[in-house]
Short mmCIF file of C-alpha atoms and ligand atoms in Angstrom, two decimals:
data_model
loop_
_atom_site.label_atom_id
_atom_site.label_comp_id
_atom_site.label_asym_id
_atom_site.label_seq_id
_atom_site.Cartn_x
_atom_site.Cartn_y
_atom_site.Cartn_z
CA MET A 1 3.08 9.43 -20.58
CA LYS A 2 5.12 6.40 -21.12
CA THR A 3 7.85 6.93 -23.64
CA LYS A 4 7.62 3.98 -26.80
CA LEU A 5 10.16 1.64 -27.34
CA LEU A 6 11.04 -0.88 -30.08
CA ILE A 7 12.71 -4.19 -30.00
CA ILE A 8 13.60 -6.15 -33.06
CA GLU A 9 15.25 -8.79 -32.48
CA ASP A 10 14.77 -12.45 -33.72
CA GLU A 11 16.31 -14.43 -30.76
CA LYS A 12 13.53 -15.40 -28.75
CA ILE A 13 15.36 -15.33 -25.11
CA THR A 14 16.98 -12.05 -25.82
CA ARG A 15 14.17 -10.53 -26.95
CA ARG A 16 12.05 -11.32 -23.66
CA SER A 17 14.62 -10.70 -21.33
CA LEU A 18 15.32 -7.06 -22.81
CA SER A 19 11.57 -6.66 -22.97
CA ASP A 20 11.07 -7.58 -19.34
CA ILE A 21 14.43 -5.27 -18.49
CA LEU A 22 13.36 -2.05 -20.31
CA ASP A 23 9.48 -2.25 -19.15
CA THR A 24 10.42 -2.44 -15.34
CA GLU A 25 12.51 0.79 -16.28
CA GLY A 26 8.86 2.43 -17.47
CA TYR A 27 8.71 2.46 -21.20
CA GLN A 28 6.44 0.98 -23.55
CA VAL A 29 7.81 -1.76 -24.88
CA PHE A 30 6.72 -3.02 -28.44
CA SER A 31 8.68 -5.86 -29.79
CA ALA A 32 8.99 -7.42 -33.37
CA GLU A 33 11.22 -10.20 -34.64
CA ASP A 34 11.86 -9.32 -38.20
CA GLY A 35 13.03 -6.29 -39.87
CA GLU A 36 9.94 -6.66 -41.76
CA GLU A 37 7.63 -6.73 -38.97
CA GLY A 38 9.33 -4.06 -36.83
CA LEU A 39 9.29 -1.46 -39.56
CA LYS A 40 5.42 -2.47 -39.86
CA ILE A 41 5.14 -2.07 -36.32
CA PHE A 42 7.25 1.33 -36.00
CA LYS A 43 4.99 3.13 -38.74
CA GLU A 44 2.29 2.30 -36.36
CA GLU A 45 3.36 3.43 -33.13
CA ASN A 46 6.03 5.35 -34.04
CA PRO A 47 8.26 5.22 -30.76
CA ALA A 48 11.13 7.58 -29.70
CA ILE A 49 13.62 4.48 -29.44
CA VAL A 50 14.43 1.53 -31.39
CA ILE A 51 16.73 -1.08 -30.56
CA THR A 52 17.50 -3.20 -32.94
CA ASP A 53 19.67 -6.48 -34.10
CA LEU A 54 22.07 -6.11 -36.91
CA ARG A 55 21.56 -9.70 -38.17
CA LEU A 56 18.34 -10.07 -38.86
CA PRO A 57 15.72 -12.47 -41.26
CA LYS A 58 14.17 -10.25 -43.86
CA LEU A 59 15.81 -6.92 -43.78
CA ASN A 60 18.88 -6.35 -42.05
CA GLY A 61 19.57 -3.79 -38.91
CA ILE A 62 20.96 -1.60 -41.52
CA GLU A 63 18.16 -1.47 -43.72
CA VAL A 64 15.76 -0.85 -40.87
CA LEU A 65 18.00 1.82 -39.76
CA SER A 66 17.92 3.45 -43.19
CA ALA A 67 14.09 3.08 -43.40
CA ILE A 68 13.39 4.63 -40.07
CA MET A 69 15.56 7.69 -40.76
CA SER A 70 13.96 8.34 -43.96
CA VAL A 71 10.71 9.00 -41.83
CA ASN A 72 11.65 9.97 -38.45
CA PRO A 73 15.07 11.06 -38.09
CA ALA A 74 14.86 12.33 -34.54
CA CYS A 75 14.41 8.31 -33.73
CA LYS A 76 16.95 7.18 -31.25
CA VAL A 77 18.04 3.97 -33.00
CA ILE A 78 20.77 1.58 -31.21
CA LEU A 79 22.19 -1.45 -33.16
CA ILE A 80 23.07 -4.61 -31.49
CA THR A 81 25.72 -6.37 -33.03
CA ALA A 82 26.85 -10.11 -32.60
CA PHE A 83 30.63 -9.39 -32.83
CA ALA A 84 32.76 -6.29 -32.78
CA SER A 85 32.41 -5.15 -36.48
CA VAL A 86 33.91 -1.54 -35.91
CA ASP A 87 33.00 -1.10 -39.76
CA THR A 88 29.07 -1.89 -39.86
CA ALA A 89 29.50 0.21 -36.30
CA ILE A 90 30.76 3.13 -38.00
CA GLN A 91 28.77 2.77 -40.78
CA SER A 92 25.40 2.52 -38.69
CA LEU A 93 26.80 6.07 -37.13
CA LYS A 94 27.07 7.82 -40.79
CA ILE A 95 23.71 6.80 -41.41
CA GLY A 96 22.13 8.33 -38.06
CA ALA A 97 22.02 5.41 -35.48
CA TYR A 98 22.36 6.87 -31.87
CA ASP A 99 24.68 4.15 -30.58
CA TYR A 100 25.54 0.82 -30.69
CA LEU A 101 26.14 -2.35 -28.22
CA THR A 102 28.52 -5.34 -28.77
CA LYS A 103 26.76 -8.71 -27.84
CA PRO A 104 26.86 -9.54 -24.94
CA PHE A 105 26.52 -6.43 -23.15
CA SER A 106 25.33 -6.08 -19.59
CA PRO A 107 21.67 -4.47 -18.95
CA GLU A 108 23.51 -1.48 -17.44
CA LYS A 109 24.96 -0.62 -20.43
CA LEU A 110 22.14 -0.35 -22.03
CA ILE A 111 20.34 1.32 -19.13
CA SER A 112 22.88 4.21 -19.05
CA ILE A 113 22.54 4.50 -22.95
CA LEU A 114 19.16 5.46 -22.39
CA ARG A 115 19.60 7.60 -19.64
CA ASN A 116 21.43 9.48 -22.19
CA ILE A 117 18.62 9.97 -24.58
CA LYS A 118 16.31 10.93 -21.67
CA GLN A 119 18.74 13.78 -20.49
CA LEU A 120 18.95 14.76 -24.47
CA ASN A 121 15.39 14.94 -24.84
CA GLU A 122 14.96 16.96 -21.99
CA ILE A 123 17.42 19.66 -23.16
CA ILE A 124 16.03 19.52 -26.74
CA SER A 125 12.24 20.21 -25.23
CA GLU A 126 13.68 23.20 -22.85
CA ASN A 127 15.71 24.83 -25.51
CA ALA A 128 12.30 24.51 -27.71
CA GLU A 129 10.20 26.08 -24.94
CA LEU A 130 12.87 28.78 -24.34
CA LYS A 131 12.68 29.62 -28.13
CA ASN A 132 9.21 29.83 -28.14
CA ARG A 133 9.03 32.12 -24.94
CA ILE A 134 11.40 34.40 -26.92
CA ASP A 135 9.38 34.61 -29.80
CA THR A 136 6.08 35.70 -27.95
CA LEU A 137 8.32 38.15 -26.05
CA GLU A 138 9.17 39.47 -29.04
CA SER A 139 5.83 39.58 -30.87
CA LYS A 140 4.67 42.10 -28.07
CA THR A 141 6.74 44.66 -28.53
CA ILE A 142 5.60 47.96 -29.17
CA ILE A 143 7.01 49.37 -32.54
CA GLY A 144 7.34 52.79 -33.03
CA ILE A 145 9.59 56.43 -33.57
CA SER A 146 7.15 58.61 -33.91
CA ASP A 147 6.07 61.00 -31.07
CA PRO A 148 2.90 59.55 -29.88
CA MET A 149 4.29 56.47 -29.81
CA LYS A 150 7.45 57.15 -27.84
CA LYS A 151 5.30 58.88 -25.30
CA LEU A 152 2.87 55.89 -25.10
CA VAL A 153 5.65 53.49 -24.22
CA GLN A 154 6.46 56.14 -21.92
CA THR A 155 3.32 56.34 -20.00
CA ILE A 156 3.13 52.58 -19.96
CA ASN A 157 6.25 52.07 -17.72
CA GLN A 158 5.14 55.15 -15.92
CA ILE A 159 1.47 53.34 -14.98
CA SER A 160 2.93 49.89 -15.37
CA HIS A 161 3.11 49.64 -10.95
CA ASN A 162 0.38 51.24 -10.27
CA ASP A 163 -3.40 49.54 -10.34
CA SER A 164 -5.50 52.38 -12.10
CA THR A 165 -8.13 51.87 -14.69
CA VAL A 166 -6.52 52.31 -17.97
CA LEU A 167 -8.65 53.59 -21.05
CA ILE A 168 -7.41 52.82 -24.37
CA GLU A 169 -9.05 54.81 -27.32
CA GLY A 170 -8.25 53.64 -30.66
CA GLU A 171 -9.50 52.96 -34.24
CA SER A 172 -9.46 49.33 -35.20
CA GLY A 173 -5.80 47.79 -35.89
CA THR A 174 -4.33 50.47 -34.15
CA GLY A 175 -2.76 48.19 -31.35
CA LYS A 176 -4.93 48.40 -28.34
CA GLU A 177 -4.69 44.88 -27.20
CA LEU A 178 -1.18 44.91 -28.27
CA VAL A 179 -0.79 48.08 -25.43
CA ALA A 180 -2.97 46.03 -23.17
CA ARG A 181 -0.74 43.42 -22.86
CA ALA A 182 2.35 45.32 -22.42
CA LEU A 183 1.07 47.19 -19.32
CA HIS A 184 0.00 43.84 -17.83
CA LYS A 185 3.78 42.22 -18.80
CA ALA A 186 5.11 45.58 -17.72
CA SER A 187 3.33 45.32 -13.94
CA SER A 188 3.80 43.10 -11.09
CA ARG A 189 0.83 40.89 -12.29
CA ARG A 190 2.84 39.88 -14.93
CA SER A 191 2.75 35.94 -14.21
CA GLU A 192 -0.94 36.37 -13.27
CA PRO A 193 -3.47 35.72 -15.63
CA PHE A 194 -4.14 38.10 -18.87
CA ILE A 195 -7.85 37.82 -19.54
CA THR A 196 -9.34 38.82 -22.39
CA VAL A 197 -13.28 39.93 -22.57
CA SER A 198 -14.92 41.19 -26.07
CA VAL A 199 -18.41 42.43 -24.85
CA SER A 200 -19.45 43.01 -28.36
CA SER A 201 -19.31 39.15 -29.33
CA ILE A 202 -21.16 38.41 -25.67
CA PRO A 203 -25.06 38.59 -26.04
CA GLU A 204 -26.66 41.22 -24.01
CA SER A 205 -28.73 38.76 -22.18
CA LEU A 206 -25.64 36.52 -20.94
CA LEU A 207 -23.19 39.36 -20.54
CA GLU A 208 -24.00 40.07 -16.54
CA SER A 209 -23.39 35.90 -15.76
CA GLU A 210 -20.62 35.83 -18.23
CA LEU A 211 -18.75 38.38 -16.29
CA PHE A 212 -19.56 37.95 -12.87
CA GLY A 213 -20.82 34.26 -12.85
CA HIS A 214 -23.87 32.23 -11.76
CA GLU A 215 -24.76 29.95 -9.57
CA LYS A 216 -26.59 26.92 -10.33
CA GLY A 217 -30.13 26.80 -10.99
CA ALA A 218 -29.67 30.94 -11.51
CA PHE A 219 -31.78 31.05 -14.42
CA THR A 220 -33.17 28.36 -17.37
CA GLY A 221 -30.46 26.62 -18.62
CA ALA A 222 -27.46 27.10 -15.56
CA ILE A 223 -27.00 23.88 -14.95
CA LYS A 224 -23.98 24.14 -13.09
CA GLN A 225 -22.28 27.18 -11.05
CA HIS A 226 -20.43 29.18 -13.27
CA ILE A 227 -17.02 31.38 -13.09
CA GLY A 228 -17.01 34.55 -14.26
CA TYR A 229 -14.25 36.85 -16.31
CA PHE A 230 -13.50 38.90 -13.07
CA GLU A 231 -12.79 35.82 -11.12
CA ARG A 232 -10.76 34.24 -13.90
CA ALA A 233 -8.76 37.22 -13.89
CA ASN A 234 -8.19 37.50 -10.37
CA LYS A 235 -4.66 38.77 -9.33
CA GLY A 236 -4.15 39.40 -12.95
CA THR A 237 -5.44 41.82 -15.64
CA LEU A 238 -9.02 41.92 -17.02
CA PHE A 239 -9.06 43.36 -20.82
CA ILE A 240 -12.80 44.31 -21.33
CA ASP A 241 -12.51 45.09 -24.97
CA ASP A 242 -15.49 47.11 -27.13
CA ILE A 243 -16.42 48.87 -23.48
CA ASP A 244 -18.39 51.15 -25.58
CA ASP A 245 -20.79 48.30 -26.61
CA PHE A 246 -21.57 47.83 -22.70
CA PRO A 247 -25.65 47.56 -22.10
CA LEU A 248 -26.85 50.27 -20.01
CA ASN A 249 -28.77 48.25 -17.77
CA VAL A 250 -25.51 46.47 -16.64
CA GLN A 251 -23.08 49.16 -16.23
CA ILE A 252 -24.30 50.10 -12.86
CA LYS A 253 -23.08 46.65 -11.43
CA LEU A 254 -19.83 46.95 -13.43
CA LEU A 255 -19.38 50.61 -11.37
CA ARG A 256 -20.35 48.74 -8.17
CA VAL A 257 -17.67 46.03 -8.80
CA ILE A 258 -15.16 48.54 -10.12
CA GLN A 259 -15.64 50.71 -6.60
CA GLU A 260 -15.99 47.98 -4.12
CA ARG A 261 -13.76 45.37 -5.50
CA GLU A 262 -16.52 42.75 -5.13
CA LEU A 263 -19.29 40.84 -6.64
CA THR A 264 -21.77 38.64 -6.53
CA HIS A 265 -22.94 36.04 -8.76
CA VAL A 266 -25.98 36.27 -10.64
CA GLY A 267 -28.20 34.18 -8.36
CA GLY A 268 -25.92 34.06 -5.31
CA ASN A 269 -26.17 36.18 -2.39
CA GLN A 270 -22.53 35.89 -1.32
CA ASN A 271 -19.89 38.66 -1.92
CA VAL A 272 -16.57 37.51 -3.70
CA SER A 273 -13.87 40.14 -3.31
CA ILE A 274 -11.68 39.94 -6.20
CA ASP A 275 -8.32 41.64 -7.08
CA VAL A 276 -8.53 42.43 -10.82
CA ARG A 277 -6.63 45.48 -12.95
CA ILE A 278 -8.91 46.50 -15.05
CA ILE A 279 -7.84 47.66 -18.76
CA CYS A 280 -10.95 48.91 -20.96
CA ALA A 281 -10.65 49.63 -25.19
CA THR A 282 -13.06 51.77 -27.38
CA LYS A 283 -13.13 52.19 -30.95
CA ILE A 284 -15.05 55.57 -30.71
CA ASP A 285 -14.62 58.22 -28.77
CA LEU A 286 -16.84 57.22 -24.98
CA LYS A 287 -17.29 60.63 -24.17
CA LYS A 288 -19.78 61.35 -26.63
CA LYS A 289 -21.50 58.47 -25.76
CA VAL A 290 -21.84 60.11 -22.44
CA GLU A 291 -23.14 62.99 -23.77
CA ASN A 292 -25.81 61.37 -25.34
CA LYS A 293 -26.94 59.22 -22.53
CA SER A 294 -26.09 56.00 -23.60
CA PHE A 295 -22.86 55.61 -21.35
CA ARG A 296 -22.86 56.25 -17.28
CA GLU A 297 -21.19 59.35 -16.63
CA ASP A 298 -19.84 57.75 -13.25
CA LEU A 299 -18.55 54.93 -14.90
CA TYR A 300 -16.88 57.06 -17.81
CA TYR A 301 -15.17 58.69 -15.13
CA ARG A 302 -14.05 55.32 -13.02
CA LEU A 303 -12.66 53.84 -16.19
CA ASN A 304 -11.18 56.57 -17.83
CA ILE A 305 -8.46 57.46 -14.57
CA ILE A 306 -5.75 56.93 -17.14
CA PRO A 307 -6.41 57.65 -20.75
CA ILE A 308 -4.38 56.67 -23.75
CA LYS A 309 -5.09 57.70 -27.52
CA ILE A 310 -3.37 55.63 -29.70
CA PRO A 311 -3.34 57.56 -33.04
CA PRO A 312 -4.34 55.87 -36.51
CA LEU A 313 -1.53 54.93 -38.12
CA ARG A 314 -2.21 57.71 -41.10
CA GLU A 315 -1.34 60.40 -38.72
CA ARG A 316 2.34 58.51 -37.47
CA LYS A 317 3.55 57.77 -41.32
CA GLU A 318 7.02 57.72 -40.19
CA ASP A 319 6.10 54.41 -38.36
CA ILE A 320 5.65 52.27 -41.35
CA PRO A 321 9.53 51.78 -42.39
CA LEU A 322 10.25 50.10 -38.83
CA LEU A 323 6.89 48.24 -38.39
CA VAL A 324 7.72 46.74 -42.11
CA GLU A 325 10.80 45.59 -40.75
CA HIS A 326 9.27 44.26 -37.98
CA PHE A 327 6.61 42.12 -39.57
CA PHE A 328 9.00 40.42 -42.09
CA ARG A 329 11.24 39.28 -39.03
CA LYS A 330 7.66 38.29 -37.00
CA HIS A 331 6.77 36.33 -39.81
CA ARG A 332 10.18 34.80 -40.04
CA ALA A 333 11.07 36.07 -43.31
CA GLU A 334 13.71 38.56 -42.13
CA ASP A 335 16.04 37.48 -45.30
CA LYS A 336 13.32 39.19 -47.46
CA ILE A 337 13.70 42.64 -45.70
CA MET A 338 16.48 43.39 -48.62
CA LEU A 339 14.08 42.75 -50.94
CA LEU A 340 12.15 46.25 -49.78
CA THR A 341 12.71 49.03 -52.29
CA ASN A 342 11.85 52.77 -52.61
CA GLU A 343 8.90 52.17 -54.62
CA ILE A 344 7.49 50.03 -52.34
CA PHE A 345 8.11 52.42 -49.51
CA ALA A 346 6.62 55.39 -51.26
CA LYS A 347 3.69 53.46 -52.26
CA LEU A 348 3.10 52.62 -48.43
CA GLN A 349 4.01 56.31 -47.56
CA SER A 350 0.96 57.38 -49.61
CA TYR A 351 -1.55 55.06 -48.66
CA GLN A 352 -4.54 56.25 -46.01
CA TRP A 353 -4.19 52.58 -43.83
CA PRO A 354 -8.38 52.65 -42.61
CA GLY A 355 -7.50 49.10 -41.11
CA ASN A 356 -4.20 50.80 -39.59
CA VAL A 357 -1.30 48.51 -38.52
CA ARG A 358 -3.31 45.12 -39.10
CA GLU A 359 -4.01 46.08 -42.19
CA LEU A 360 0.23 46.87 -42.63
CA GLU A 361 0.75 43.45 -41.32
CA ASN A 362 -1.53 41.83 -43.68
CA ILE A 363 0.11 43.42 -46.84
CA VAL A 364 3.51 42.44 -45.31
CA GLU A 365 2.44 38.54 -45.28
CA ARG A 366 1.41 38.93 -48.57
CA MET A 367 4.56 40.50 -49.77
CA ILE A 368 6.26 37.50 -47.87
CA ALA A 369 4.18 35.38 -49.63
CA LEU A 370 3.88 36.49 -53.26
CA SER A 371 7.72 37.51 -53.34
CA PHE A 372 9.46 34.95 -56.20
CA SER A 373 12.86 34.78 -57.86
CA GLY A 374 14.06 37.03 -55.33
CA GLN A 375 11.79 40.06 -55.89
CA ILE A 376 8.84 41.74 -54.78
CA ASP A 377 6.35 42.59 -57.02
CA VAL A 378 5.07 45.80 -56.57
CA SER A 379 1.62 45.33 -57.56
CA VAL A 380 0.73 43.04 -54.80
CA ILE A 381 0.35 46.34 -52.82
CA ASP A 382 -2.46 47.24 -54.88
CA LEU A 383 -3.98 48.96 -51.95
CA ASP A 384 -6.93 50.47 -53.09
CA ARG A 385 -8.17 47.35 -54.16
CA HIS A 386 -7.25 45.43 -50.99
CA ALA A 387 -8.70 48.12 -49.12
CA LYS A 388 -12.21 47.74 -51.06
CA GLY A 389 -11.49 43.92 -51.24
CA ASN A 390 -11.91 43.55 -47.12
CA LEU A 391 -15.77 44.94 -47.68
CA LEU A 392 -16.80 43.99 -51.21
CA GLY A 393 -14.70 41.52 -52.63
CA GLY A 394 -13.37 44.07 -55.03
CA GLU A 395 -16.42 44.89 -56.64
CA ASP A 396 -17.21 48.59 -57.55
CA LEU A 397 -20.57 49.37 -56.04
CA SER A 398 -21.36 52.34 -58.18
CA ALA A 399 -22.16 49.87 -60.83
CA PHE A 400 -25.62 48.67 -58.84
CA ARG A 401 -28.30 51.49 -58.95
CA SER A 402 -29.38 50.66 -55.80
CA PHE A 403 -28.54 48.63 -52.32
CA GLU A 404 -31.71 46.24 -53.43
CA GLU A 405 -29.96 45.46 -56.76
CA TYR A 406 -26.98 44.69 -55.05
CA ILE A 407 -28.40 42.26 -52.59
CA GLN A 408 -30.26 40.22 -55.68
CA SER A 409 -27.25 40.15 -57.75
CA LYS A 410 -25.57 38.29 -54.77
CA GLU A 411 -28.52 36.37 -53.81
CA THR A 412 -28.75 35.20 -57.68
CA LEU A 413 -25.18 33.84 -57.28
CA ILE A 414 -25.85 32.06 -54.00
CA ILE A 415 -28.51 30.31 -55.53
CA GLU A 416 -26.93 29.47 -58.40
CA TRP A 417 -23.89 28.00 -56.82
CA ALA A 418 -26.37 25.52 -54.74
CA LEU A 419 -28.35 24.70 -57.62
CA SER A 420 -25.23 23.56 -59.91
CA ARG A 421 -23.80 21.78 -56.75
CA CYS A 422 -27.18 19.69 -56.28
CA SER A 423 -27.44 19.11 -59.69
CA ASN A 424 -30.74 21.35 -60.24
CA SER A 425 -32.29 19.68 -57.45
CA VAL A 426 -34.39 22.68 -55.68
CA THR A 427 -35.24 20.34 -52.76
CA ASP A 428 -31.33 19.54 -52.14
CA ALA A 429 -30.16 23.12 -52.69
CA ALA A 430 -32.94 24.56 -50.09
CA LYS A 431 -31.72 22.18 -47.79
CA LEU A 432 -28.13 23.09 -48.91
CA LEU A 433 -28.85 26.30 -47.92
CA ASN A 434 -31.23 26.09 -44.99
CA ILE A 435 -34.34 27.48 -46.01
CA PRO A 436 -37.51 26.54 -46.73
CA ARG A 437 -38.27 24.97 -50.55
CA THR A 438 -40.82 27.15 -51.12
CA THR A 439 -38.79 30.10 -50.16
CA LEU A 440 -36.12 29.07 -52.46
CA THR A 441 -38.98 28.65 -55.19
CA SER A 442 -40.12 31.91 -55.17
CA LYS A 443 -36.77 33.16 -55.24
CA ILE A 444 -35.60 31.16 -58.80
CA ALA A 445 -38.90 32.39 -59.88
CA ARG A 446 -38.12 35.95 -59.39
CA LEU A 447 -34.67 36.11 -59.96
CA LEU A 448 -33.98 33.15 -62.15
CA PRO A 449 -37.01 32.90 -64.12
CA ARG A 450 -35.67 30.96 -67.32
CA LEU A 451 -34.05 28.15 -65.54
CA GLN A 452 -34.79 24.69 -65.91
CA VAL A 453 -35.28 23.06 -62.10
CA LYS A 454 -36.07 19.93 -61.01
N1 LIG B 1 3.10 49.87 -32.73
C1 LIG B 1 3.12 48.15 -33.07
N2 LIG B 1 4.17 47.60 -32.97
C2 LIG B 1 4.37 45.80 -33.61
N3 LIG B 1 3.06 45.61 -33.74
C3 LIG B 1 1.61 46.18 -33.61
C4 LIG B 1 1.71 47.63 -33.38
N4 LIG B 1 0.74 48.12 -33.20
C5 LIG B 1 -0.45 46.83 -33.84
N5 LIG B 1 0.32 45.82 -33.89
C6 LIG B 1 -0.03 44.36 -34.30
O1 LIG B 1 -1.32 44.68 -34.98
C7 LIG B 1 -2.27 43.66 -35.27
C8 LIG B 1 -3.49 44.09 -34.23
O2 LIG B 1 -3.07 44.68 -33.47
P1 LIG B 1 -4.26 44.92 -32.15
O3 LIG B 1 -5.26 43.60 -32.18
O4 LIG B 1 -3.44 45.07 -30.69
O5 LIG B 1 -5.28 46.02 -32.30
P2 LIG B 1 -6.93 46.71 -31.88
O6 LIG B 1 -6.59 48.06 -31.81
O7 LIG B 1 -7.02 45.51 -30.49
O8 LIG B 1 -7.59 46.18 -33.12
P3 LIG B 1 -9.10 45.93 -32.84
O9 LIG B 1 -9.85 47.23 -32.80
O10 LIG B 1 -9.66 45.40 -34.60
O11 LIG B 1 -9.38 44.99 -32.29
C9 LIG B 1 -1.52 43.03 -33.79
O12 LIG B 1 -1.04 41.74 -34.79
C10 LIG B 1 -0.49 43.46 -33.31
O13 LIG B 1 0.79 42.88 -32.89
MG1 LIG B 2 -8.62 44.66 -30.53
#
């Protein structure tokens, strides 16, 4: 993409010739003949560079410069002065001009200034990219001083250089994906793709073609060839999340791919060889599924070559302080770490953490967001309410006599909301809720018999 550049110059000949030169230099050039028009174009196009004459009709160069700096201080402005007025030049640099030129000037002089700008921009964007990379690296660090976590990090280092299949077991939010990514990053496959596939989010009927790909016309709706997850992860790592949800009838196919390191597209007949390291994750004990015959034993042993168990957070509470500090840094609030008190830590230690590390991270984010005037309000860490809130919006379920009664109270609320949004028109409310009008009418008769509706 070309860099946008705006020339503001009232002398027609100078404007034209500058425009031609810079066009040849590869810029996308806009031009204006007075300050007002210049600012208008600036606001519409947001050019990266503006070259403006100092003496202009309507607004002068200094006024234009100030306006530009207040809109986009990163814009590089070059001022052109007709006579060497050192005062004005210095003034313009103070306001934020990048450089100035004294008339008459050679095109080479201008071009050399523009080259400097280009180099500067490259350095700035390189810097931003590096910073970004460091940030992502940091957020992949596995934090923990408890024995199981120390052992886990050790295991990761030990197995990073072989291609054995790994099965990660842990409750929700314990860091299974984080560990899988760390394994990938520590392996020689680190610069190849890391692809995640969550079995529970793919409908059973599509799983096979999503994993192994399909040929055009393999089934109704297969309008073109589709490359599956395995092939996309080629040379890298495939992270299969929720492997316990893997349907029994497709398990045999997965076993074959793992054993033979080759696959066949759905609707195809050619073997495609693949080189993929497989890491699986499960929230439940897969062995139990094997025992009750909903998971193939042979596949289980294939996947479980190296088992990694991540214990729930409540069994390693000594990790909490370090994790809390880590999340303050991760969410760019290191300056607030000092606001943490013993009282806060005691609260965090006494909680059971059903949502594990993810829940702790959420709480830390709330602490950061809700810390005002130099302190963290301890009531922010109202953990019991927080836990219920995840499921029931903070409601006390014991207030309802039955499941049916609870559902009805929710239905009533939703219907009241829809009707009030639609000025009590049943037809419109039914459309809003996307249910038949007759259904809504009978629900209203049952749940809100006294309500006047249209
Ligand atoms: N030991 C740890 N050190 C630092 N951050 C962690 C740790 N464990 C988990 N996290 C962070 O907690 C969050 C949840 O982790 P992750 O997504 O890996 O969990 P998960 O086990 O895959 O959860 P789910 O079962 O719900 O998919 C992420 O933001 C992750 O970076
Ligand atoms: Mg996960």
